[in-house]
Amino acid sequence: MKKILFFLLLLSSFVHATNATIEVIKKVDALPTLALEDASINYDDTFRLQFFKSLVADLNVLALFNVDRHYLKNHFNSADVLLENNKMDYVLRYKLSQDDDGSLNVALLLLKEKESVLSKTYKIANKNVYMFLSHSIAYDINSFMGAASVDWIKKKVVFARMSEAKKSEIIIADYTLSYQHVVIKDGFYIFPKWANKEQTAIYYTSLDNGKPTLEHIDLKTGKVSKIYSSDGMLVCSDVSLDGKKLLLTMAPNGQPDIYSFDIEQKKLQRVTNYSGIDVNGQFLDNETIVFVSNRLGYPNIFSKNTKTGVVEQMVYYGQSNSSCSVNGEYIVYKARESSNAFSDNTFNLHLISTKTDFIRRLTATGVNEFPRFSRDGDAVLFIKNYKAQSSLGIIRLNHNKNFLFPLKSGRIQSMDW
Amino acid sequence: MKNVLFTSAVVALLALSGCSSKEPVVDAPVDEKVEQPVQEVEAVKTEEVATEDTSVLGENAANMSDSNEMTIANLEKELLSVYFDFDKFSIREDMQNNVANDAKVAKGAPANLTVKLEGNCDEWGSDEYNFALGLKRANSVKNALVAEGVDASRITMVSYGESNPVCSDKTRECWSKNRRVDFKLLP
């Protein structure tokens, strides 16, 4: 009996494997099934399929359903679900329609055992930003299911993309990077960071005039203001939750250290003073920062209490841990695990807690970099480079699942969520 | 004259494109009458000379600025990039000669020229850490130059991290070319 069960489990895992291409870590579990039924009018098949794919991807990322990937059409008011979907736990029926002014409308019906349990309508002015509608639908279905909030699904990502040597641009995107809008171009702009939780402004470094300069752009007005400039290097590594303090990495005398900058008082304070490299400062709590330092001869993750000055090594695993992101008690960091500097399978992401000795490896293959926590700590965004393919990855920490979205855009220099 | 030629070429192109956009060009009969569409063409490109540039100084001034640029270009050719090992910012034994040469060139250069050191890294490393590594490399070169007698106040530094590669292949040779400090002379 046990053998039969095992065989069935194995079989079902293969079925899943063919179904969910964006899933990296698969587990055999009993998630409810969900199928989609397109009842659209007005739009051509290409656009309908685009929308369908976006919705399937979003619903997958929720990690609440086994989402069926077959594209099927039905009438919106049909009393019955399609024959193929008879055995599905949930059916999501939706209708795309276009207004006279060109705006895109979506009517939505969630059916459970053929009974309507949720009905909603959406509207967006431009159909080219349909992915935001798709994210909103997933957000609402997640709320309806009573699952932990996925606020991050509506948040925007800002990143710098290299176009050629010493040329880069700053781009705002949705969390899957499928919508991209260039906000600053024709120059050398790097290390963008959201300036507030409303995501209405960005800090970034300009290397346009030779001297690294921290600038601030208000996205509503387009107004650019200079914040600080320094020889050598200048990076905004983190913005405090209230948006009033920055952690900067600067090197006014050729010595990279972490500085805290009070925006209102324009006050700069040096936080680290080791003679090697200190970078990537992240706020842990009111008193403590986490940062990357080579004080043991290789890059690793440390913390410093700014009141007492006590420095503590945070990570005891990995041979070269050169970047990190912090949320609450959790730190996600990038580690080089093999001692061969240039071998394949070199950089993986790991998660630690400041409260336990627990280390969890979050990725398994390729070069994984730029980890960024969502504000609520529910998910980690990162870039994976594996076999000449770059992808954007989302790690759902509580669901032990990674989702990958293939990227076409060039080399990403830095990213914030 | 060149400007005039260019401008008329642009006007001609714009006028032509204006005509052809009226009708599909596929198999259009040669003798078909094409009405001139009412279309606003792009403004003729002009060049404005700023007031401060309108005054023509003596021959000497022009020569001086030319010769200054030539001096910089010639001197920059003599300055040799300094290369580094993976994840290291100490100057390698085999790079000492390059540094000695660079110190000699920098000391011989006119005192009004600033030496700008640009630190660079390969793509292996993380964003901020890589920038700091590039800067520490520039700083090592600065210290070596100062030890050889170059005035520290004449030296500025900047790090470009991995964003200024000279080689973009995925090979060790290529990466080793990118782990370097370049020199620029600024007036």
XYZ file of C-alpha atoms in Angstrom:
604
model
C 0.000 0.000 0.000
C 2.791 2.347 0.961
C 4.549 1.600 -2.307
C 1.453 2.446 -4.290
C 1.049 5.694 -2.394
C 4.663 6.595 -3.021
C 4.251 5.815 -6.701
C 1.163 7.998 -6.899
C 2.982 10.835 -5.163
C 5.907 10.484 -7.530
C 3.595 10.471 -10.506
C 1.746 13.548 -9.334
C 5.055 15.359 -8.856
C 5.864 14.725 -12.529
C 2.457 16.003 -13.533
C 3.193 19.158 -11.583
C 6.587 19.451 -13.198
C 5.101 19.699 -16.644
C 2.444 22.074 -15.462
C 4.287 24.712 -13.523
C 7.248 25.909 -15.492
C 8.010 28.861 -13.318
C 8.258 26.795 -10.160
C 11.756 25.926 -9.098
C 11.155 24.137 -5.845
C 8.269 21.735 -6.131
C 6.580 19.843 -3.417
C 3.766 17.398 -3.526
C 0.966 18.984 -1.633
C -2.750 19.279 -1.611
C -3.303 22.806 -2.842
C -6.777 23.398 -4.290
C -6.966 23.416 -8.079
C -7.910 26.509 -10.041
C -8.650 26.934 -13.737
C -9.262 30.081 -15.768
C -12.002 30.755 -18.294
C -11.597 33.675 -20.673
C -14.885 35.368 -21.625
C -13.354 38.420 -23.274
C -14.790 40.549 -26.044
C -13.026 43.243 -28.168
C -9.428 42.101 -27.927
C -7.361 39.955 -30.284
C -6.060 36.528 -29.324
C -2.482 37.765 -28.867
C -3.474 40.226 -26.189
C -5.897 37.814 -24.562
C -3.151 35.216 -24.289
C -0.757 37.805 -22.852
C -3.271 38.663 -20.164
C -3.963 35.002 -19.470
C -0.244 34.251 -19.029
C 0.199 37.201 -16.690
C -2.768 36.099 -14.581
C -1.566 32.487 -14.413
C 1.879 33.669 -13.292
C 0.429 35.951 -10.609
C -1.913 33.269 -9.289
C 0.984 30.821 -9.163
C 3.088 33.249 -7.134
C 0.319 33.365 -4.520
C 1.219 29.732 -3.791
C -2.389 29.031 -2.816
C -3.540 27.034 -5.828
C -2.431 24.497 -8.348
C -3.183 26.682 -11.334
C -4.216 24.989 -14.571
C -2.313 26.439 -17.536
C -4.757 25.502 -20.298
C -6.192 28.491 -22.093
C -9.956 27.982 -22.396
C -12.841 30.225 -23.448
C -16.366 30.345 -22.063
C -19.277 32.783 -21.950
C -19.208 35.086 -18.974
C -22.806 34.379 -17.971
C -22.685 30.690 -18.705
C -24.399 28.724 -15.957
C -21.907 25.889 -16.203
C -18.166 25.732 -16.082
C -16.491 24.081 -19.069
C -16.459 20.311 -19.131
C -12.673 20.310 -18.746
C -13.008 22.288 -15.542
C -15.688 20.172 -13.927
C -13.341 18.747 -11.347
C -11.577 21.994 -10.496
C -11.990 23.323 -6.958
C -12.078 26.886 -8.246
C -12.764 28.443 -11.640
C -11.826 32.043 -12.311
C -13.886 33.455 -15.151
C -12.982 36.885 -16.499
C -14.092 39.201 -19.279
C -11.849 41.846 -20.882
C -13.725 44.630 -22.634
C -12.729 47.935 -24.138
C -14.464 51.262 -23.505
C -14.930 53.937 -26.153
C -12.094 55.916 -24.598
C -9.770 52.907 -24.960
C -9.681 51.909 -21.323
C -9.532 48.256 -20.375
C -12.280 46.779 -18.196
C -12.179 43.448 -16.444
C -15.188 41.714 -14.950
C -14.307 38.844 -12.682
C -16.145 35.876 -11.245
C -14.620 33.344 -8.896
C -16.585 30.096 -8.803
C -16.226 27.470 -6.133
C -17.944 24.212 -6.909
C -19.751 26.124 -9.662
C -21.189 28.686 -7.230
C -20.083 32.309 -7.471
C -18.128 33.297 -4.356
C -16.465 36.522 -5.503
C -17.341 39.069 -8.135
C -15.370 42.203 -8.973
C -14.739 44.708 -11.742
C -11.562 46.600 -12.640
C -10.692 49.409 -15.002
C -7.404 50.791 -16.297
C -6.894 53.645 -18.763
C -4.224 52.051 -20.938
C -4.262 48.405 -21.941
C -0.458 48.317 -22.162
C -0.237 48.332 -18.377
C -2.535 45.305 -18.112
C -0.030 43.531 -15.829
C -0.921 45.889 -12.968
C -4.568 44.783 -13.327
C -3.473 41.183 -13.266
C -1.438 41.834 -10.076
C -4.470 43.548 -8.487
C -6.708 40.591 -9.298
C -4.215 38.211 -7.684
C -3.988 40.516 -4.657
C -7.790 40.496 -4.219
C -8.078 36.745 -4.632
C -5.333 36.300 -2.037
C -7.288 38.543 0.360
C -10.501 36.650 -0.348
C -8.766 33.365 0.472
C -7.729 34.870 3.811
C -4.012 34.308 3.164
C -1.227 36.493 4.570
C -1.040 39.827 2.799
C 0.857 40.082 -0.475
C 1.191 43.870 -0.496
C 4.457 43.473 -2.391
C 2.612 42.263 -5.487
C 1.468 45.866 -6.051
C 4.856 47.432 -5.277
C 7.134 48.711 -7.987
C 10.736 47.760 -8.599
C 13.377 50.335 -9.490
C 16.589 49.211 -11.143
C 19.625 50.503 -13.017
C 20.478 48.854 -16.331
C 23.866 49.105 -18.021
C 23.597 49.952 -21.718
C 27.336 50.174 -22.420
C 30.522 50.959 -20.499
C 29.892 53.988 -18.250
C 26.309 54.335 -19.558
C 23.207 53.294 -17.671
C 19.587 54.212 -17.140
C 17.119 53.984 -14.292
C 13.908 52.074 -14.866
C 10.706 51.564 -12.902
C 8.879 48.273 -13.321
C 6.182 46.072 -11.842
C 7.404 43.243 -9.616
C 7.820 40.847 -12.556
C 9.709 43.483 -14.631
C 7.280 42.871 -17.516
C 6.249 46.547 -17.500
C 9.256 48.867 -17.754
C 9.402 52.625 -17.835
C 12.707 54.473 -18.220
C 12.738 57.453 -15.845
C 16.347 58.665 -16.160
C 18.523 58.073 -19.212
C 21.429 59.375 -21.326
C 23.993 59.284 -18.549
C 25.717 57.187 -15.925
C 23.223 56.574 -13.100
C 23.502 53.746 -10.614
C 22.277 52.363 -7.263
C 18.649 53.562 -7.255
C 16.726 53.281 -3.959
C 13.112 54.124 -3.170
C 13.042 57.278 -1.056
C 9.751 56.496 0.735
C 7.263 53.697 1.220
C 4.793 55.396 -1.140
C 7.396 54.965 -3.900
C 7.014 58.518 -5.183
C 10.710 59.439 -5.193
C 14.105 57.820 -5.762
C 17.658 58.343 -4.548
C 20.416 57.392 -6.967
C 24.080 58.057 -7.675
C 25.073 60.116 -10.689
C 28.584 59.609 -12.074
C 27.931 61.974 -14.951
C 30.228 64.808 -13.971
C 33.144 62.749 -12.681
C 32.421 63.265 -8.993
C 29.947 60.750 -7.509
C 26.806 62.663 -6.523
C 23.750 61.459 -4.626
C 20.619 62.857 -6.245
C 16.911 62.714 -5.441
C 14.168 62.724 -8.043
C 10.525 63.411 -7.256
C 8.646 61.191 -9.701
C 5.502 63.309 -9.594
C 7.149 66.596 -10.517
C 10.348 65.326 -12.153
C 12.343 67.683 -9.937
C 15.937 66.554 -9.371
C 17.869 67.785 -6.341
C 21.470 67.145 -5.319
C 21.833 65.664 -1.832
C 25.571 65.139 -1.357
C 28.702 64.498 -3.365
C 32.018 62.904 -2.542
C 35.176 61.777 -4.324
C 35.756 58.070 -4.861
C 32.369 56.466 -4.372
C 28.963 57.349 -2.968
C 26.062 54.919 -2.698
C 22.744 55.130 -0.873
C 22.630 51.658 0.691
C 19.406 51.919 2.683
C 16.570 54.303 3.530
C 15.042 54.134 7.016
C 11.388 53.044 7.280
C 10.263 56.627 7.998
C 12.371 57.906 5.096
C 14.265 60.369 7.329
C 17.681 58.705 7.480
C 19.987 57.209 4.887
C 22.872 54.806 5.184
C 25.524 55.862 2.691
C 28.712 54.143 1.604
C 31.284 56.853 0.966
C 35.024 57.146 0.585
C 36.041 60.795 0.876
C 39.693 59.812 1.444
C 39.852 56.610 -0.548
C 38.492 54.659 2.407
C 35.038 53.054 1.903
C 33.012 53.351 5.111
C 29.392 53.573 6.148
C 27.886 56.914 7.090
C 24.481 57.823 8.431
C 22.841 60.883 6.895
C 19.962 62.801 8.491
C 17.904 64.259 5.640
C 16.138 67.029 7.573
C 19.185 68.276 9.456
C 21.619 67.506 6.590
C 23.844 65.926 9.232
C 26.440 63.304 8.304
C 27.843 60.854 10.824
C 30.505 58.211 10.263
C 29.333 54.786 11.462
C 32.259 52.458 10.611
C 35.979 53.196 10.566
C 37.762 49.987 9.632
C 40.746 50.438 7.298
C 39.470 47.848 4.790
C 36.105 47.757 3.035
C 32.799 48.468 4.795
C 29.744 48.688 2.499
C 26.050 47.845 2.046
C 24.784 49.230 5.389
C 21.222 48.166 6.264
C 19.070 49.342 9.175
C 18.333 46.429 11.537
C 16.720 48.387 14.384
C 17.009 51.881 15.878
C 20.502 51.210 17.199
C 21.975 48.534 14.973
C 23.054 48.297 11.369
C 24.054 45.235 9.352
C 26.794 45.626 6.748
C 29.352 43.854 4.534
C 33.007 44.078 5.559
C 36.259 42.388 4.604
C 37.695 42.724 8.122
C 38.379 38.956 8.275
C 40.173 39.012 4.932
C 37.093 38.163 2.830
C 33.682 39.826 2.499
C 31.250 38.763 5.205
C 28.170 40.052 7.055
C 28.567 41.948 10.354
C 26.430 44.104 12.603
C 27.379 47.219 14.537
C 25.552 48.777 17.445
C 25.836 52.505 16.824
C 25.423 53.333 20.543
C 27.924 50.888 22.042
C 30.181 50.499 18.991
C 30.136 46.695 19.358
C 30.741 44.832 16.090
C 29.452 41.266 15.728
C 29.967 38.685 12.984
C 26.522 37.626 11.779
C 27.300 34.850 9.308
C 29.511 31.790 9.727
C 28.754 30.092 6.439
C 29.990 30.915 2.921
C 33.414 31.853 1.595
C 32.605 35.268 0.239
C 29.389 36.925 1.395
C 29.341 40.191 -0.433
C 25.805 41.564 -0.247
C 22.787 41.443 2.041
C 19.258 42.708 2.625
C 17.629 43.025 6.041
C 14.030 42.820 7.224
C 13.126 42.636 10.900
C 15.164 39.848 12.419
C 15.950 38.274 9.050
C 18.986 38.751 6.844
C 19.219 37.359 3.338
C 22.759 37.267 1.954
C 24.611 36.174 -1.128
C 27.350 33.579 -0.562
C 30.021 32.080 -2.748
C 30.059 28.468 -1.675
C 32.785 26.889 -3.770
C 36.405 27.761 -3.161
C 37.038 27.987 -6.900
C 36.459 31.633 -7.681
C 35.277 31.027 -11.250
C 33.451 27.712 -11.141
C 29.817 27.291 -12.149
C 27.136 27.274 -9.478
C 28.958 29.913 -7.564
C 26.613 32.265 -5.750
C 23.558 31.241 -3.736
C 21.235 33.176 -1.465
C 20.868 32.214 2.195
C 18.552 33.299 4.954
C 19.481 33.705 8.604
C 17.672 34.982 11.658
C 19.355 37.173 14.261
C 17.430 35.191 16.887
C 18.483 31.640 15.939
C 21.452 29.813 14.401
C 19.258 28.669 11.558
C 20.627 28.988 7.995
C 18.424 28.232 5.033
C 19.685 28.041 1.478
C 17.161 29.800 -0.738
C 18.537 29.057 -4.209
C 20.156 25.989 -5.687
C 21.705 26.781 -9.068
C 23.427 29.585 -10.933
C 24.604 33.000 -9.887
C 21.983 34.571 -7.651
C 22.362 38.204 -6.717
C 20.727 41.515 -5.708
C 18.507 40.041 -2.966
C 15.883 42.518 -1.728
C 13.234 41.835 0.899
C 9.692 43.036 0.378
C 8.736 45.603 3.030
C 6.592 43.070 4.871
C 9.340 40.428 4.725
C 7.047 37.904 3.037
C 9.070 37.652 -0.176
C 12.595 38.149 -1.529
C 13.256 39.483 -4.998
C 16.521 38.540 -6.738
C 18.213 38.074 -10.099
C 19.296 34.632 -11.215
C 21.842 34.051 -13.979
C 21.924 30.443 -15.069
C 23.124 28.948 -18.361
C 23.179 32.264 -20.219
C 19.632 33.104 -19.113
C 18.853 35.885 -16.662
C 15.634 35.720 -14.690
C 13.912 37.715 -12.050
C 13.157 35.518 -9.049
C 10.587 35.772 -6.282
C 11.125 33.663 -3.177
C 7.999 33.062 -1.098
C 9.707 32.396 2.203
C 6.703 30.920 3.997
C 5.790 28.656 1.102
C 9.299 27.417 0.284
C 8.756 28.274 -3.357
C 10.767 30.253 -5.910
C 9.227 31.697 -9.047
C 11.254 32.782 -12.049
C 10.396 35.256 -14.765
C 12.836 35.228 -17.725
C 14.392 38.632 -18.444
C 15.256 40.086 -21.806
C 16.638 43.369 -20.574
C 20.415 43.859 -20.450
C 22.726 43.729 -17.465
C 21.158 44.896 -14.225
C 23.494 46.964 -12.059
C 21.399 47.322 -8.935
C 17.780 46.962 -7.853
C 15.400 48.042 -5.092
C 11.870 46.930 -4.221
C 29.951 74.673 -46.366
C 29.578 71.245 -44.907
C 26.749 72.535 -42.781
C 24.927 73.889 -45.781
C 25.328 70.592 -47.592
C 24.092 68.648 -44.608
C 21.125 70.958 -44.140
C 20.032 70.733 -47.744
C 20.418 66.973 -47.631
C 18.180 66.849 -44.576
C 15.587 69.095 -46.199
C 15.637 66.974 -49.339
C 15.224 63.779 -47.341
C 12.376 65.206 -45.321
C 10.596 66.468 -48.433
C 11.019 63.088 -50.137
C 9.813 61.152 -47.136
C 6.848 63.524 -46.972
C 5.860 62.628 -50.531
C 6.238 58.910 -50.167
C 4.283 58.645 -46.955
C 1.132 59.735 -48.746
C 0.780 56.529 -50.766
C 1.947 52.989 -50.183
C 5.158 52.609 -52.147
C 4.543 49.040 -53.270
C 4.547 48.865 -57.066
C 3.526 52.502 -57.497
C 3.337 53.406 -61.216
C 6.132 55.743 -62.201
C 3.942 58.282 -63.917
C 1.368 58.528 -61.152
C 0.706 62.047 -60.041
C 1.492 62.551 -56.414
C -0.003 65.519 -54.736
C 2.297 67.462 -52.512
C 0.926 66.889 -49.019
C 0.629 69.805 -46.653
C 3.071 68.700 -44.076
C 5.290 70.587 -41.752
C 8.856 69.471 -42.138
C 11.351 69.449 -39.362
C 13.002 72.793 -38.716
C 16.296 73.291 -40.494
C 19.147 72.424 -38.186
C 21.190 75.433 -37.237
C 24.210 76.056 -35.142
C 24.509 78.934 -32.757
C 27.868 80.204 -31.652
C 27.881 81.233 -28.010
C 28.945 84.808 -27.344
C 32.072 83.806 -25.473
C 33.160 81.697 -28.421
C 32.624 84.417 -31.018
C 35.706 86.394 -30.093
C 38.665 85.097 -32.053
C 41.768 85.221 -29.938
C 45.282 85.438 -31.293
C 46.902 82.469 -32.958
C 48.890 81.762 -29.809
C 45.850 81.146 -27.638
C 44.464 78.609 -30.076
C 47.818 76.915 -30.300
C 48.162 76.828 -26.541
C 44.841 75.063 -26.007
C 45.647 72.660 -28.836
C 49.054 71.906 -27.463
C 47.592 71.389 -23.981
C 45.228 68.752 -25.313
C 48.027 67.158 -27.269
C 50.234 67.089 -24.187
C 47.460 65.356 -22.232
C 46.798 62.840 -25.015
C 50.501 62.057 -25.387
C 51.072 61.703 -21.661
C 47.995 59.490 -21.197
C 49.424 57.106 -23.785
C 52.516 56.714 -21.606
C 50.500 55.916 -18.479
C 50.113 52.151 -18.055
C 47.054 50.565 -16.437
C 47.718 48.589 -13.258
C 46.108 45.121 -13.056
C 44.990 43.228 -9.943
C 44.255 39.699 -8.717
C 40.724 38.440 -8.050
C 39.178 40.104 -4.974
C 42.508 41.823 -4.136
C 43.569 45.440 -3.985
C 47.257 45.068 -3.218
C 49.677 45.893 -6.043
C 51.162 42.767 -7.612
C 54.913 42.252 -7.904
C 54.722 42.287 -11.721
C 52.880 45.614 -11.669
C 55.590 47.506 -9.759
C 57.280 48.545 -13.018
C 54.018 49.937 -14.362
C 53.523 51.952 -11.181
C 57.116 53.249 -11.274
C 56.623 54.265 -14.900
C 53.309 55.974 -14.080
C 54.890 57.868 -11.164
C 57.641 59.099 -13.474
C 55.141 60.275 -16.104
C 52.947 61.939 -13.478
C 55.900 63.770 -11.929
C 57.057 64.932 -15.361
C 53.600 66.160 -16.353
C 52.801 69.872 -16.059
C 51.941 70.727 -12.443
C 48.504 72.085 -13.409
C 47.331 68.643 -14.573
C 45.365 66.487 -12.138
C 45.867 62.736 -12.183
C 42.526 60.902 -12.058
C 42.648 57.250 -11.013
C 39.706 55.101 -12.171
C 39.258 51.850 -10.250
C 37.562 48.955 -12.058
C 36.491 45.384 -11.291
C 35.432 42.225 -13.087
C 31.814 41.098 -13.030
C 32.414 38.654 -10.157
C 31.375 40.373 -7.035
C 28.489 42.241 -5.686
C 27.481 45.735 -6.605
C 28.521 47.903 -3.653
C 31.393 45.674 -2.615
C 32.743 45.789 -6.160
C 32.668 49.578 -6.175
C 34.546 49.655 -2.898
C 37.067 47.154 -4.266
C 37.623 49.344 -7.317
C 38.177 52.312 -5.056
C 40.622 50.474 -2.801
C 42.554 49.531 -5.948
C 42.690 53.188 -6.981
C 43.760 54.064 -3.440
C 46.599 51.490 -3.533
C 47.865 53.059 -6.737
C 47.544 56.516 -5.204
C 49.602 55.484 -2.174
C 52.254 53.968 -4.449
C 52.407 57.145 -6.559
C 52.692 59.318 -3.452
C 55.478 57.076 -2.136
C 57.281 57.646 -5.446
C 57.027 61.402 -4.961
C 53.792 62.429 -6.733
C 52.003 65.254 -4.912
C 48.898 63.717 -3.248
C 46.850 66.870 -3.827
C 47.148 66.345 -7.593
C 45.440 62.932 -7.430
C 41.669 62.293 -7.526
C 39.934 58.924 -7.509
C 36.689 57.399 -8.690
C 35.403 53.838 -8.790
C 33.337 52.449 -11.652
C 32.908 48.988 -10.114
C 32.060 46.489 -12.863
C 30.360 49.106 -15.044
C 33.349 50.079 -17.176
C 34.651 46.813 -18.658
C 37.188 46.859 -21.506
C 36.341 43.262 -22.320
C 32.983 41.505 -22.091
C 33.798 37.861 -22.885
C 33.193 35.253 -20.223
C 36.825 34.157 -19.902
C 39.455 34.435 -17.190
C 41.738 36.450 -19.487
C 38.945 38.891 -20.091
C 38.062 39.239 -16.412
C 41.718 39.842 -15.539
C 41.791 42.737 -18.041
C 38.853 44.331 -16.252
C 40.437 44.259 -12.771
C 42.474 47.390 -13.281
C 43.176 51.022 -12.458
C 43.211 53.407 -15.448
C 44.772 56.853 -15.561
C 43.299 60.063 -16.893
C 44.890 63.515 -16.867
C 42.619 66.464 -16.271
C 43.532 70.109 -16.849
